[in-house]
Amino acid sequence: MPSLPPAIAEIRLAVRTALAALPEGSTVIVALSGGADSLALAAATAFEAPRRGLRTASVTVDHGLQDDSAEVAARAARTAAELGLDPLVVRVDVAGEGGPEAAARDARYRVLREAAADVRATAVLLGHTLDDQAETVLLGLARGSGATSLQGMAPVREDDDGVRWVRPLLGVRRETTRVFCAASALDPWDDPHNLDDRYARVRVRERVLPVLEAELGPGIAEALVRTAEQLREDAEAFDEMIQETIEDIVEHAEAGISVSAAALAANPAALRNRIIRLVVDSEFGVSLTRTQTVEVARLVTDWSGQGPIDLPGCSAVRHGGRIVFTASGR
């Protein structure tokens, strides 16, 4: 028998590994744009999933941002059906804060989440590659957004509502997905937005990473991804430490929550800041910036009678030996 092309073998193995954790008989959804990454993911899933007793479907979101978007979505659905996936196309209106890219992403994930709930899917498979991960880490570094952002995208993440998001291709280079498609006689769609340098991610992809590779040598993308993996391991260890600590130092307060200042002071700065961010996020659904977090921490480490600190959705103030977080307007 002829040997399997390396690109097909690599991507099928990545998908097989990701599917191994899913219960037999469950349904998985592939997020399919029609581009090379998601098309390779869909084809590999169509091959591997039945061998694990899994049902498969695809969801293509037509964002309506280009004149031929409906045609592109319909073509992706036809390809999915030919591969053996049950295809669904959903048209959305893209609007909201943060610009069209953020609005389109929010709409896409909303559709995928609703589709997963409708068919009771065990997981939604996303086609992000190693290159996407490297770009995400580099963008986070440029924003100075801290270790959480530098962790990049998680290979597996589960929402509070139970939707599991799985990225089987985070260890696969983007070029490999194109080779996979060529070897499989699949014709991927090339999104013109991927060449539009108005987007920071495109500038990182087309200009920044190539310059880093040229000046510092090959392997920059892989090194960025290794950094993300190491930071994620550190974060998981911190999270375990926080969960062991937080129950003893947090109390519910009127219209909010309070934390023992002495207990916060007894922790290293990294752990103290994580506890502050976690408390605010858990209670008020707000992600604090580093500047905001450090200001709250000063109520612990540099207390001199200062008044309340206004934060998004809440405020923080020191009352005796506790830091009290109260919802805004209370």
Backbone as numpy.savetxt, mean C-alpha at the origin, in Angstrom:
# Nx Ny Nz CAx CAy CAz Cx Cy Cz
10.00 -32.32 -23.07 9.16 -31.12 -23.07 10.03 -29.87 -23.07
9.64 -28.82 -23.83 10.44 -27.60 -23.84 10.41 -26.95 -22.47
11.51 -26.31 -22.10 11.58 -25.66 -20.80 10.72 -24.40 -20.80
10.20 -24.05 -19.63 9.36 -22.87 -19.47 10.24 -21.62 -19.54
9.82 -20.58 -20.29 10.60 -19.34 -20.31 10.82 -18.82 -18.89
12.01 -18.32 -18.57 12.32 -17.89 -17.19 11.33 -16.86 -16.64
10.88 -15.93 -17.46 9.95 -14.90 -16.97 8.63 -15.52 -16.54
8.14 -16.48 -17.31 6.88 -17.15 -16.95 7.07 -17.96 -15.68
8.19 -18.68 -15.59 8.47 -19.49 -14.40 8.56 -18.61 -13.16
9.24 -17.46 -13.27 9.42 -16.58 -12.11 8.10 -16.02 -11.62
7.26 -15.56 -12.53 6.01 -14.93 -12.11 5.01 -15.97 -11.63
4.97 -17.12 -12.27 4.08 -18.18 -11.76 4.49 -18.61 -10.36
5.79 -18.70 -10.12 6.25 -19.08 -8.77 5.85 -18.02 -7.75
6.00 -16.74 -8.10 5.62 -15.66 -7.18 4.14 -15.72 -6.85
3.32 -15.97 -7.86 1.87 -16.06 -7.64 1.53 -17.32 -6.85
2.15 -18.43 -7.19 1.91 -19.69 -6.47 2.22 -19.53 -4.98
3.31 -18.86 -4.68 3.71 -18.63 -3.29 2.69 -17.77 -2.56
2.20 -16.74 -3.25 1.22 -15.83 -2.63 -0.12 -16.53 -2.39
-0.51 -17.40 -3.32 -1.80 -18.08 -3.19 -1.78 -19.21 -2.16
-0.59 -19.66 -1.79 -0.47 -20.81 -0.90 -1.12 -20.58 0.46
-1.20 -19.32 0.87 -1.76 -19.00 2.19 -3.28 -18.88 2.18
-3.91 -18.99 1.00 -5.35 -18.79 0.91 -6.10 -20.11 1.02
-7.25 -20.10 1.65 -7.99 -21.35 1.84 -8.56 -21.89 0.53
-8.49 -23.20 0.38 -9.02 -23.85 -0.82 -10.52 -23.57 -0.94
-10.95 -23.32 -2.17 -12.36 -23.06 -2.42 -12.74 -21.60 -2.36
-11.82 -20.75 -1.96 -12.15 -19.33 -1.86 -11.96 -18.63 -3.22
-12.38 -17.38 -3.26 -12.31 -16.58 -4.49 -11.25 -15.50 -4.35
-10.48 -15.30 -5.43 -9.52 -14.21 -5.47 -9.86 -13.30 -6.64
-9.63 -12.01 -6.44 -9.87 -11.01 -7.48 -8.53 -10.44 -7.92
-8.33 -10.35 -9.23 -7.15 -9.70 -9.78 -7.54 -8.29 -10.23
-6.83 -7.28 -9.74 -7.03 -5.92 -10.20 -6.33 -5.78 -11.55
-7.11 -5.65 -12.61 -6.57 -5.73 -13.98 -6.78 -4.41 -14.71
-5.67 -3.72 -14.98 -5.75 -2.49 -15.77 -5.57 -2.78 -17.26
-4.92 -3.88 -17.57 -4.57 -4.19 -18.95 -3.12 -3.91 -19.26
-2.40 -3.27 -18.30 -0.97 -3.06 -18.47 -0.20 -4.36 -18.27
1.09 -4.33 -18.58 1.90 -5.55 -18.55 1.93 -6.18 -17.16
2.04 -5.37 -16.11 2.16 -5.93 -14.76 0.90 -6.68 -14.36
-0.26 -6.04 -14.50 -1.50 -6.68 -14.09 -1.88 -7.81 -15.05
-1.51 -7.69 -16.32 -1.82 -8.74 -17.28 -1.02 -10.01 -16.98
0.26 -9.83 -16.66 1.08 -10.98 -16.27 0.55 -11.61 -14.99
0.13 -10.77 -14.04 -0.44 -11.28 -12.80 -1.72 -12.06 -13.07
-2.57 -11.53 -13.94 -3.83 -12.21 -14.26 -3.58 -13.55 -14.93
-2.64 -13.59 -15.88 -2.36 -14.84 -16.58 -1.78 -15.88 -15.64
-0.86 -15.47 -14.78 -0.25 -16.41 -13.84 -1.29 -16.90 -12.82
-2.17 -16.01 -12.40 -3.23 -16.40 -11.46 -4.20 -17.38 -12.11
-4.56 -17.11 -13.37 -5.46 -18.02 -14.08 -4.85 -19.41 -14.21
-3.53 -19.49 -14.30 -2.86 -20.79 -14.38 -2.75 -21.46 -13.02
-2.38 -20.70 -11.99 -2.06 -21.29 -10.69 -3.28 -21.50 -9.80
-4.24 -20.58 -9.84 -5.36 -20.65 -8.89 -6.17 -21.94 -8.99
-6.55 -22.40 -10.19 -7.32 -23.65 -10.25 -6.58 -24.84 -9.65
-5.27 -24.81 -9.71 -4.48 -25.92 -9.14 -4.52 -25.92 -7.63
-4.98 -24.81 -7.04 -5.16 -24.73 -5.59 -6.63 -24.75 -5.21
-7.48 -24.99 -6.19 -8.91 -25.04 -5.91 -9.50 -23.68 -5.63
-8.93 -22.64 -6.23 -9.41 -21.28 -6.01 -10.21 -20.79 -7.21
-11.27 -20.04 -6.95 -12.04 -19.39 -8.01 -11.41 -18.02 -8.28
-11.53 -17.57 -9.52 -10.84 -16.33 -9.90 -11.77 -15.38 -10.64
-11.55 -14.10 -10.41 -12.28 -13.05 -11.11 -11.31 -11.90 -11.34
-11.68 -11.00 -12.24 -10.88 -9.79 -12.43 -11.80 -8.58 -12.36
-11.25 -7.48 -11.90 -11.98 -6.21 -11.88 -11.13 -5.17 -12.59
-11.72 -4.55 -13.61 -11.07 -3.47 -14.33 -11.85 -2.19 -14.08
-11.16 -1.18 -13.59 -11.80 0.10 -13.28 -11.55 1.07 -14.42
-12.63 1.53 -15.03 -12.54 2.54 -16.09 -12.67 3.91 -15.44
-11.54 4.61 -15.35 -11.54 5.91 -14.67 -12.09 7.03 -15.55
-12.24 6.77 -16.84 -12.78 7.78 -17.73 -11.88 8.98 -17.94
-10.58 8.80 -17.71 -9.65 9.94 -17.80 -9.06 10.10 -19.20
-9.32 9.14 -20.08 -8.81 9.21 -21.45 -9.94 8.87 -22.41
-9.81 9.36 -23.65 -10.88 9.19 -24.62 -11.19 7.73 -24.90
-10.17 6.88 -24.88 -10.37 5.47 -25.23 -10.45 4.57 -24.00
-10.75 5.15 -22.83 -10.70 4.36 -21.59 -11.69 3.21 -21.60
-12.89 3.43 -22.17 -13.88 2.35 -22.21 -13.40 1.20 -23.09
-12.77 1.53 -24.20 -12.25 0.50 -25.10 -11.12 -0.28 -24.43
-10.23 0.44 -23.72 -9.12 -0.22 -23.01 -9.66 -1.17 -21.95
-10.67 -0.72 -21.21 -11.26 -1.56 -20.16 -11.93 -2.79 -20.75
-12.65 -2.60 -21.86 -13.33 -3.73 -22.50 -12.30 -4.74 -23.02
-11.20 -4.26 -23.56 -10.16 -5.18 -24.06 -9.55 -5.97 -22.92
-9.31 -5.31 -21.78 -8.77 -6.02 -20.62 -9.74 -7.11 -20.16
-11.05 -6.79 -20.16 -12.05 -7.77 -19.74 -12.09 -8.95 -20.70
-11.98 -8.69 -21.99 -11.97 -9.79 -22.97 -10.77 -10.71 -22.73
-9.62 -10.10 -22.49 -8.42 -10.90 -22.23 -8.60 -11.73 -20.97
-9.17 -11.13 -19.93 -9.41 -11.86 -18.69 -10.29 -13.07 -18.94
-11.37 -12.88 -19.73 -12.28 -13.98 -20.03 -11.55 -15.08 -20.80
-10.70 -14.70 -21.75 -9.94 -15.68 -22.52 -8.99 -16.48 -21.63
-8.49 -15.82 -20.58 -7.59 -16.50 -19.64 -8.35 -17.42 -18.68
-9.66 -17.22 -18.58 -10.45 -18.04 -17.67 -10.89 -17.34 -16.41
-10.70 -16.02 -16.35 -11.16 -15.24 -15.21 -12.56 -14.69 -15.49
-13.32 -14.53 -14.44 -14.65 -13.94 -14.55 -14.50 -12.42 -14.51
-14.69 -11.72 -15.65 -14.33 -10.29 -15.69 -15.47 -9.36 -15.28
-15.08 -8.26 -14.66 -16.02 -7.18 -14.33 -15.35 -5.86 -14.66
-16.12 -4.97 -15.33 -15.65 -3.62 -15.62 -16.56 -2.64 -14.89
-15.97 -1.70 -14.17 -16.74 -0.69 -13.43 -16.26 0.69 -13.85
-17.18 1.53 -14.29 -16.86 2.92 -14.65 -17.04 3.81 -13.43
-16.09 4.69 -13.17 -16.18 5.58 -12.02 -15.97 7.02 -12.46
-16.49 7.94 -11.66 -16.21 9.36 -11.84 -15.10 9.73 -10.88
-14.02 10.26 -11.42 -12.85 10.59 -10.61 -12.94 12.04 -10.18
-13.06 12.24 -8.89 -13.10 13.60 -8.33 -12.73 13.50 -6.86
-12.14 14.57 -6.36 -11.78 14.59 -4.94 -10.51 15.36 -4.71
-10.10 15.41 -3.45 -8.92 16.17 -3.09 -7.65 15.42 -3.47
-6.55 16.16 -3.63 -5.25 15.54 -3.87 -4.89 15.36 -5.33
-5.74 15.86 -6.26 -5.43 15.76 -7.66 -5.99 14.49 -8.29
-5.95 14.40 -9.62 -6.57 13.27 -10.32 -5.92 11.93 -10.00
-4.62 11.91 -9.76 -3.95 10.63 -9.48 -4.45 10.05 -8.17
-4.51 10.87 -7.12 -4.99 10.39 -5.82 -6.47 10.04 -5.88
-7.26 10.85 -6.59 -8.70 10.58 -6.71 -8.95 9.28 -7.46
-8.17 9.05 -8.52 -8.32 7.80 -9.27 -7.96 6.60 -8.41
-6.90 6.73 -7.63 -6.49 5.63 -6.74 -7.58 5.33 -5.71
-8.12 6.39 -5.11 -9.17 6.20 -4.11 -10.39 5.51 -4.72
-10.78 5.95 -5.92 -11.93 5.34 -6.60 -11.66 3.88 -6.93
-10.46 3.61 -7.37 -10.09 2.23 -7.75 -10.17 1.29 -6.55
-9.60 1.72 -5.44 -9.61 0.86 -4.26 -11.03 0.71 -3.69
-11.84 1.74 -3.82 -13.23 1.62 -3.36 -13.97 0.56 -4.17
-13.78 0.58 -5.49 -14.44 -0.40 -6.36 -13.94 -1.81 -6.04
-12.64 -1.95 -5.87 -12.08 -3.27 -5.57 -12.59 -3.79 -4.23
-12.69 -2.91 -3.25 -13.17 -3.32 -1.93 -14.63 -3.76 -2.02
-15.44 -3.01 -2.77 -16.86 -3.37 -2.91 -17.02 -4.68 -3.68
-16.19 -4.87 -4.72 -16.27 -6.11 -5.49 -15.88 -7.30 -4.63
-14.86 -7.13 -3.81 -14.42 -8.21 -2.92 -15.53 -8.58 -1.94
-16.23 -7.56 -1.44 -17.33 -7.83 -0.50 -18.48 -8.54 -1.21
-18.77 -8.14 -2.45 -19.90 -8.72 -3.19 -19.73 -10.22 -3.42
-18.49 -10.63 -3.75 -18.26 -12.06 -4.06 -17.60 -12.79 -2.90
-17.45 -12.07 -1.78 -16.82 -12.63 -0.58 -15.43 -13.18 -0.91
-14.67 -12.38 -1.62 -13.32 -12.78 -2.03 -12.39 -12.84 -0.82
-11.51 -13.82 -0.82 -10.51 -13.94 0.24 -9.42 -12.89 0.09
-9.11 -12.54 -1.16 -8.01 -11.60 -1.39 -8.20 -10.86 -2.69
-7.61 -9.67 -2.75 -7.49 -8.90 -3.98 -6.01 -8.86 -4.33
-5.68 -9.31 -5.54 -4.28 -9.35 -5.98 -3.96 -8.09 -6.77
-2.87 -7.42 -6.40 -2.44 -6.18 -7.04 -1.11 -6.41 -7.75
-0.91 -5.75 -8.90 0.23 -6.04 -9.75 1.46 -5.17 -9.52
1.64 -4.60 -8.33 2.81 -3.77 -8.08 4.09 -4.61 -8.13
5.11 -4.07 -8.75 6.38 -4.78 -8.93 7.48 -4.21 -8.04
8.64 -4.83 -8.13 9.82 -4.35 -7.40 10.11 -2.90 -7.77
9.95 -2.54 -9.03 10.22 -1.16 -9.46 9.24 -0.19 -8.82
7.97 -0.57 -8.74 6.98 0.27 -8.06 7.37 0.48 -6.60
7.84 -0.60 -5.97 8.24 -0.50 -4.56 9.42 0.45 -4.40
10.41 0.33 -5.27 11.58 1.21 -5.20 11.18 2.68 -5.38
10.27 2.94 -6.31 9.80 4.30 -6.53 9.07 4.84 -5.30
8.26 3.98 -4.68 7.52 4.38 -3.48 8.47 4.75 -2.35
9.50 3.94 -2.16 10.47 4.21 -1.09 11.22 5.51 -1.36
11.62 5.72 -2.61 12.37 6.93 -2.95 11.50 8.17 -2.79
10.23 8.09 -3.17 9.33 9.22 -2.98 9.12 9.51 -1.49
9.00 8.47 -0.69 8.87 8.65 0.76 10.10 9.30 1.35
11.27 8.90 0.88 12.53 9.49 1.35 12.58 10.97 0.99
12.15 11.31 -0.23 12.19 12.71 -0.68 11.24 13.58 0.15
10.12 13.00 0.58 9.15 13.77 1.38 9.55 13.87 2.84
10.55 13.07 3.24 10.94 13.07 4.64 9.84 12.58 5.54
9.08 11.57 5.05 7.87 11.15 5.77 8.11 10.02 6.74
9.36 9.68 7.00 9.67 8.76 8.08 9.62 7.30 7.71
9.88 6.47 8.73 10.04 5.04 8.51 8.78 4.38 7.99
7.62 4.88 8.39 6.37 4.26 7.93 6.27 4.31 6.42
6.56 5.47 5.84 6.51 5.60 4.38 7.63 4.82 3.71
8.80 4.79 4.34 9.94 4.10 3.73 9.78 2.59 3.74
8.80 2.08 4.49 8.51 0.65 4.43 7.91 0.26 3.10
7.43 1.24 2.34 6.83 0.95 1.06 5.51 0.23 1.20
5.19 -0.55 0.18 3.92 -1.29 0.15 4.11 -2.66 0.78
3.16 -3.06 1.61 3.24 -4.36 2.26 2.89 -5.46 1.27
3.61 -6.60 1.30 3.24 -7.72 0.43 1.83 -8.23 0.70
1.43 -8.20 1.97 0.08 -8.61 2.36 -0.41 -7.64 3.42
-1.62 -7.13 3.23 -2.21 -6.22 4.22 -3.69 -6.52 4.32
-4.20 -6.56 5.55 -5.62 -6.83 5.74 -6.30 -5.61 6.34
-7.40 -5.18 5.70 -8.18 -4.06 6.20 -8.96 -4.44 7.45
-9.47 -3.41 8.13 -10.32 -3.66 9.28 -11.59 -4.41 8.89
-12.04 -4.22 7.62 -13.26 -4.91 7.17 -12.97 -6.29 6.61
-11.71 -6.73 6.73 -11.38 -8.11 6.37 -10.87 -8.31 4.96
-10.81 -7.26 4.14 -10.28 -7.41 2.78 -8.77 -7.57 2.85
-8.26 -8.61 2.22 -6.82 -8.85 2.21 -6.24 -8.42 0.86
-5.26 -7.53 0.91 -4.61 -7.02 -0.30 -3.26 -7.72 -0.43
-3.05 -8.38 -1.56 -1.86 -9.19 -1.76 -1.12 -8.70 -3.00
0.19 -8.52 -2.87 1.02 -8.07 -3.99 2.08 -9.15 -4.29
1.74 -10.11 -5.13 2.66 -11.22 -5.38 3.93 -10.83 -6.11
3.93 -9.70 -6.84 5.03 -9.38 -7.74 6.02 -8.36 -7.17
5.99 -8.12 -5.87 6.89 -7.11 -5.30 8.36 -7.49 -5.43
8.65 -8.76 -5.67 10.04 -9.17 -5.88 10.40 -9.33 -7.34
9.50 -8.91 -8.25 9.68 -9.11 -9.69 9.93 -7.78 -10.37
10.91 -7.71 -11.25 11.18 -6.48 -11.98 10.11 -6.23 -13.04
9.85 -4.97 -13.29 8.84 -4.58 -14.28 9.14 -5.17 -15.65
10.40 -5.19 -16.02 10.76 -5.71 -17.33 10.38 -7.18 -17.47
10.41 -7.90 -16.36 10.06 -9.33 -16.40 8.59 -9.51 -16.77
7.73 -8.60 -16.33 6.31 -8.74 -16.69 6.11 -8.52 -18.19
6.90 -7.63 -18.79 6.79 -7.41 -20.23 7.28 -8.64 -20.99
8.36 -9.23 -20.52 8.86 -10.45 -21.16 7.84 -11.57 -21.03
7.21 -11.66 -19.85 6.16 -12.65 -19.63 5.05 -12.48 -20.67
4.58 -11.25 -20.85 3.50 -11.00 -21.80 3.91 -11.37 -23.23
5.13 -11.02 -23.61 5.60 -11.35 -24.95 5.66 -12.86 -25.13
6.16 -13.56 -24.11 6.28 -15.02 -24.19 4.92 -15.70 -24.16
3.91 -15.02 -23.65 2.57 -15.60 -23.52 1.62 -15.10 -24.61
2.15 -14.34 -25.57 1.34 -13.78 -26.66 0.22 -12.89 -26.14
0.53 -12.14 -25.09 -0.41 -11.18 -24.52 0.01 -9.78 -24.94
-0.98 -8.95 -25.30 -0.70 -7.61 -25.80 -1.08 -6.59 -24.73
-0.11 -6.13 -23.94 -0.44 -5.20 -22.85 -0.73 -3.79 -23.35
-1.53 -3.08 -22.56 -1.82 -1.68 -22.83 -0.78 -0.82 -22.14
-0.30 0.21 -22.83 0.67 1.15 -22.26 -0.05 2.43 -21.88
-0.20 2.66 -20.60 -0.89 3.84 -20.09 -0.07 5.08 -20.38
-0.59 6.04 -21.16 0.18 7.25 -21.46 0.53 8.06 -20.21
-0.24 7.89 -19.13 0.08 8.60 -17.88 1.43 8.15 -17.32
1.87 6.95 -17.70 3.15 6.46 -17.20 4.34 7.17 -17.84
4.08 8.02 -18.82 5.13 8.82 -19.44 4.92 10.32 -19.24
3.93 10.67 -18.44 3.59 12.07 -18.22 4.41 12.60 -17.04
5.40 13.45 -17.34 6.32 13.89 -16.28 5.73 14.96 -15.36
4.43 15.21 -15.49 3.77 16.05 -14.47 3.66 15.30 -13.15
3.73 13.97 -13.22 3.60 13.14 -12.02 4.97 12.84 -11.44
5.09 13.02 -10.12 6.38 12.81 -9.46 6.88 11.39 -9.65
5.97 10.42 -9.61 6.39 9.02 -9.76 7.02 8.78 -11.14
6.47 9.43 -12.15 7.03 9.27 -13.50 8.42 9.89 -13.56
8.61 11.03 -12.93 9.94 11.66 -12.93 10.95 10.79 -12.20
10.53 10.17 -11.10 11.42 9.25 -10.39 11.79 8.08 -11.29
10.80 7.54 -11.99 11.01 6.36 -12.84 11.90 6.68 -14.04
11.60 7.80 -14.70 12.27 8.09 -15.96 13.57 8.87 -15.81
13.73 9.59 -14.69 14.91 10.45 -14.55 15.76 10.10 -13.33
15.13 10.03 -12.16 15.91 9.92 -10.93 16.58 8.55 -10.81
15.81 7.48 -10.91 16.39 6.15 -10.76 17.46 5.85 -11.82
17.24 6.21 -13.09 18.31 5.99 -14.08 19.61 6.74 -13.74
19.48 7.97 -13.21 20.68 8.73 -12.82 21.39 8.04 -11.66
20.63 7.58 -10.66 21.23 6.87 -9.53 21.94 5.60 -10.00
21.31 4.87 -10.91 21.93 3.65 -11.44 23.22 4.00 -12.19
23.19 5.08 -12.98 24.35 5.47 -13.77 25.50 5.94 -12.89
25.18 6.70 -11.82 26.21 7.30 -10.99 26.70 6.38 -9.87
25.81 5.54 -9.35 26.16 4.70 -8.20 26.30 3.23 -8.54
25.93 2.87 -9.75 26.03 1.48 -10.15 24.69 0.78 -10.13
24.59 -0.38 -10.75 23.32 -1.10 -10.81 22.91 -1.64 -9.44
21.64 -1.99 -9.34 21.13 -2.58 -8.11 20.49 -1.59 -7.15
20.28 -0.33 -7.58 19.69 0.67 -6.71 18.26 0.29 -6.34
17.46 -0.14 -7.32 16.07 -0.50 -7.04 16.00 -1.64 -6.03
16.83 -2.66 -6.21 16.84 -3.78 -5.28 17.27 -3.33 -3.88
18.24 -2.42 -3.81 18.70 -1.92 -2.51 17.60 -1.15 -1.78
16.83 -0.36 -2.53 15.72 0.38 -1.92 14.67 -0.58 -1.38
14.40 -1.65 -2.12 13.41 -2.62 -1.68 13.91 -3.37 -0.44
15.20 -3.69 -0.39 15.75 -4.33 0.81 15.60 -3.41 2.02
15.82 -2.12 1.81 15.65 -1.14 2.89 14.22 -1.17 3.40
13.25 -1.22 2.48 11.84 -1.26 2.87 11.56 -2.51 3.70
12.10 -3.65 3.29 11.87 -4.90 4.01 12.44 -4.84 5.42
13.63 -4.28 5.56 14.26 -4.18 6.88 13.47 -3.24 7.78
13.01 -2.12 7.23 12.22 -1.18 8.02 10.88 -1.79 8.44
10.30 -2.62 7.56 9.04 -3.27 7.92 9.25 -4.24 9.07
10.36 -4.97 9.05 10.68 -5.87 10.16 10.83 -5.08 11.46
11.54 -3.95 11.40 11.69 -3.12 12.59 10.34 -2.62 13.09
9.49 -2.20 12.15 8.18 -1.67 12.52 7.33 -2.74 13.20
7.40 -3.98 12.68 6.63 -5.06 13.29 7.09 -5.31 14.72
8.42 -5.22 14.95 8.93 -5.39 16.31 8.45 -4.26 17.22
8.49 -3.02 16.71 8.00 -1.89 17.48 6.52 -2.05 17.81
5.75 -2.49 16.82 4.31 -2.64 17.04 4.02 -3.64 18.15
4.78 -4.72 18.18 4.60 -5.70 19.25 4.92 -5.10 20.61
5.99 -4.32 20.66 6.35 -3.65 21.92 5.27 -2.67 22.35
4.71 -1.94 21.38 3.68 -0.96 21.71 2.44 -1.65 22.25
2.02 -2.73 21.60 0.82 -3.43 22.05 0.99 -3.97 23.47
2.21 -4.38 23.81 2.47 -4.87 25.17 2.44 -3.74 26.19
2.76 -2.53 25.72 2.89 -1.39 26.63 1.60 -0.60 26.78
0.86 -0.47 25.68 -0.16 0.57 25.60 -1.34 0.34 26.54
-1.69 -0.92 26.79 -2.85 -1.19 27.65 -2.63 -0.68 29.07
-1.37 -0.64 29.50 -1.08 -0.23 30.87 -0.98 1.28 31.05
-0.84 2.01 29.95 -0.57 3.45 30.09 -1.67 4.33 29.52
-2.66 3.73 28.85 -3.72 4.51 28.22 -5.03 4.35 28.99
-5.75 5.45 29.16 -7.07 5.43 29.79 -8.02 6.27 28.96
-9.27 5.88 28.94 -10.27 6.71 28.27 -10.58 7.93 29.13
-10.73 9.06 28.44 -11.06 10.31 29.11 -12.33 10.86 28.47
-12.91 11.89 29.09 -14.11 12.50 28.53 -13.82 13.03 27.14
-14.57 12.54 26.14 -14.42 12.97 24.74 -13.04 12.70 24.18
-12.34 11.72 24.75 -11.02 11.45 24.21 -10.30 10.33 24.93
-9.00 10.49 25.05 -8.16 9.44 25.61 -6.95 10.09 26.26
-6.36 9.44 27.27 -5.19 10.02 27.93 -4.10 8.97 28.08
-2.86 9.46 28.16 -1.69 8.59 28.26 -0.82 9.06 29.42
-0.27 8.13 30.16 0.61 8.47 31.29 1.87 9.15 30.78
2.13 10.36 31.27 3.35 11.09 30.87 4.60 10.38 31.38
4.54 9.86 32.59 5.71 9.17 33.16 6.06 7.93 32.35
5.02 7.18 31.92 5.27 5.98 31.13 5.85 6.34 29.77
5.35 7.41 29.16 5.92 7.85 27.89 7.38 8.28 28.07
7.66 8.99 29.15 9.02 9.46 29.40 9.99 8.31 29.61
9.48 7.19 30.12 10.35 6.04 30.41 10.75 5.28 29.15
10.08 5.58 28.02 10.38 4.88 26.78 11.35 5.67 25.92
12.13 4.98 25.07 12.98 5.69 24.12 12.14 6.55 23.19
12.76 7.57 22.62 12.03 8.53 21.78 11.29 7.85 20.64
11.92 6.88 19.99 11.28 6.21 18.84 10.00 5.52 19.26
10.03 4.84 20.41 8.85 4.14 20.89 7.80 5.12 21.39
8.26 6.17 22.09 7.35 7.19 22.60 6.58 7.85 21.45
7.28 8.20 20.40 6.62 8.85 19.26 5.64 7.92 18.56
5.99 6.65 18.47 5.08 5.68 17.86 3.81 5.53 18.69
3.96 5.51 19.99 2.78 5.40 20.86 1.86 6.59 20.66
2.44 7.79 20.61 1.64 9.00 20.40 0.88 8.92 19.08
1.59 8.54 18.01 0.94 8.46 16.70 -0.16 7.39 16.70
0.11 6.26 17.32 -0.86 5.18 17.34 -2.12 5.56 18.12
-1.92 6.23 19.27 -3.06 6.64 20.09 -3.96 7.59 19.30
-3.37 8.57 18.66 -4.16 9.56 17.92 -4.84 8.92 16.71
-4.12 8.06 16.02 -4.69 7.40 14.84 -5.84 6.49 15.24
-5.65 5.71 16.31 -6.67 4.76 16.74 -7.93 5.47 17.24
-7.75 6.56 17.97 -8.89 7.24 18.60 -9.59 8.22 17.67
-8.81 8.92 16.82 -9.40 10.00 16.01 -9.25 9.78 14.51
-8.56 8.71 14.10 -8.39 8.44 12.67 -7.52 9.46 11.97
-6.53 9.99 12.68 -5.66 11.05 12.14 -4.21 10.57 12.17
-3.49 10.81 11.08 -2.06 10.50 11.03 -1.27 11.77 11.29
-0.53 11.79 12.39 0.26 12.97 12.73 1.55 13.01 11.92
1.97 14.24 11.57 3.28 14.42 10.96 4.34 14.29 12.05
5.60 14.22 11.64 6.67 14.16 12.63 6.70 15.43 13.48
6.52 16.59 12.84 6.54 17.84 13.59 5.45 17.85 14.66
4.25 17.43 14.31 3.15 17.39 15.27 3.44 16.40 16.40
4.01 15.25 16.03 4.33 14.23 17.03 5.36 14.74 18.02
6.38 15.40 17.52 7.44 15.92 18.39 6.89 17.00 19.31
5.97 17.82 18.82 5.37 18.85 19.67 4.59 18.22 20.82
3.86 17.15 20.53 3.15 16.45 21.60 4.15 15.84 22.58
5.21 15.26 22.06 6.22 14.63 22.93 6.87 15.65 23.86
6.93 16.91 23.46 7.50 17.94 24.33 6.67 18.16 25.59
5.37 17.79 25.53 4.55 17.85 26.74 5.05 16.86 27.78
5.81 15.88 27.31 6.39 14.87 28.20 7.81 15.23 28.60
8.61 15.57 27.58 10.05 15.71 27.80 10.49 17.14 28.13
9.66 18.12 27.78 10.06 19.51 27.97 8.87 20.31 28.49
8.26 19.79 29.55 7.05 20.40 30.10 7.39 21.66 30.88
6.76 22.79 30.46 7.00 24.06 31.16 5.70 24.84 31.30
4.58 24.12 31.36 3.29 24.77 31.55 2.62 25.22 30.28
3.11 24.80 29.11 2.50 25.23 27.85 1.07 24.72 27.72
0.30 25.46 26.94 -1.12 25.14 26.79 -1.37 24.05 25.76
-2.65 23.90 25.36 -3.02 22.83 24.43 -2.34 22.97 23.07
-2.12 21.85 22.44 -1.57 21.80 21.09 -2.69 21.39 20.15
-2.99 22.23 19.16 -4.02 21.90 18.19 -3.47 20.93 17.15
-4.20 19.83 16.96 -3.83 18.79 16.02 -5.01 18.55 15.07
-4.80 17.90 13.95 -5.94 17.59 13.07 -6.95 16.69 13.79
-8.17 17.19 13.95 -9.22 16.39 14.55 -9.22 16.31 16.07
-8.20 16.84 16.71 -8.13 16.75 18.18 -7.13 17.77 18.71
-7.01 17.80 20.03 -5.99 18.63 20.67 -5.34 17.81 21.77
-4.13 18.21 22.16 -3.40 17.52 23.22 -3.01 18.53 24.28
-3.16 18.14 25.54 -2.79 19.03 26.64 -2.32 18.16 27.81
-1.45 18.73 28.64 -1.00 18.00 29.82 -1.83 18.41 31.02
-2.44 17.40 31.67 -3.16 17.61 32.92 -2.49 16.75 33.97
-1.75 17.40 34.88 -1.05 16.65 35.90 -0.07 15.67 35.28
-0.25 14.42 35.58 0.69 13.43 35.06 0.22 12.71 33.82
-0.75 13.28 33.09 -1.26 12.61 31.89 -1.33 13.57 30.70
-1.13 13.01 29.52 -1.34 13.74 28.27 -2.73 13.38 27.79
-3.60 14.38 27.70 -5.00 14.14 27.34 -5.26 14.61 25.92
-5.79 13.69 25.12 -6.18 13.98 23.74 -7.70 14.09 23.68
-8.20 15.24 23.18 -9.64 15.49 23.15 -10.05 15.84 21.73
-11.22 15.33 21.32 -11.72 15.63 19.97 -11.90 17.13 19.79
-11.63 17.62 18.61 -11.79 19.05 18.33 -13.22 19.49 18.57
-13.37 20.69 19.16 -14.67 21.23 19.44 -15.22 20.84 20.79
-14.45 20.03 21.55 -14.93 19.62 22.89 -14.23 20.44 23.96
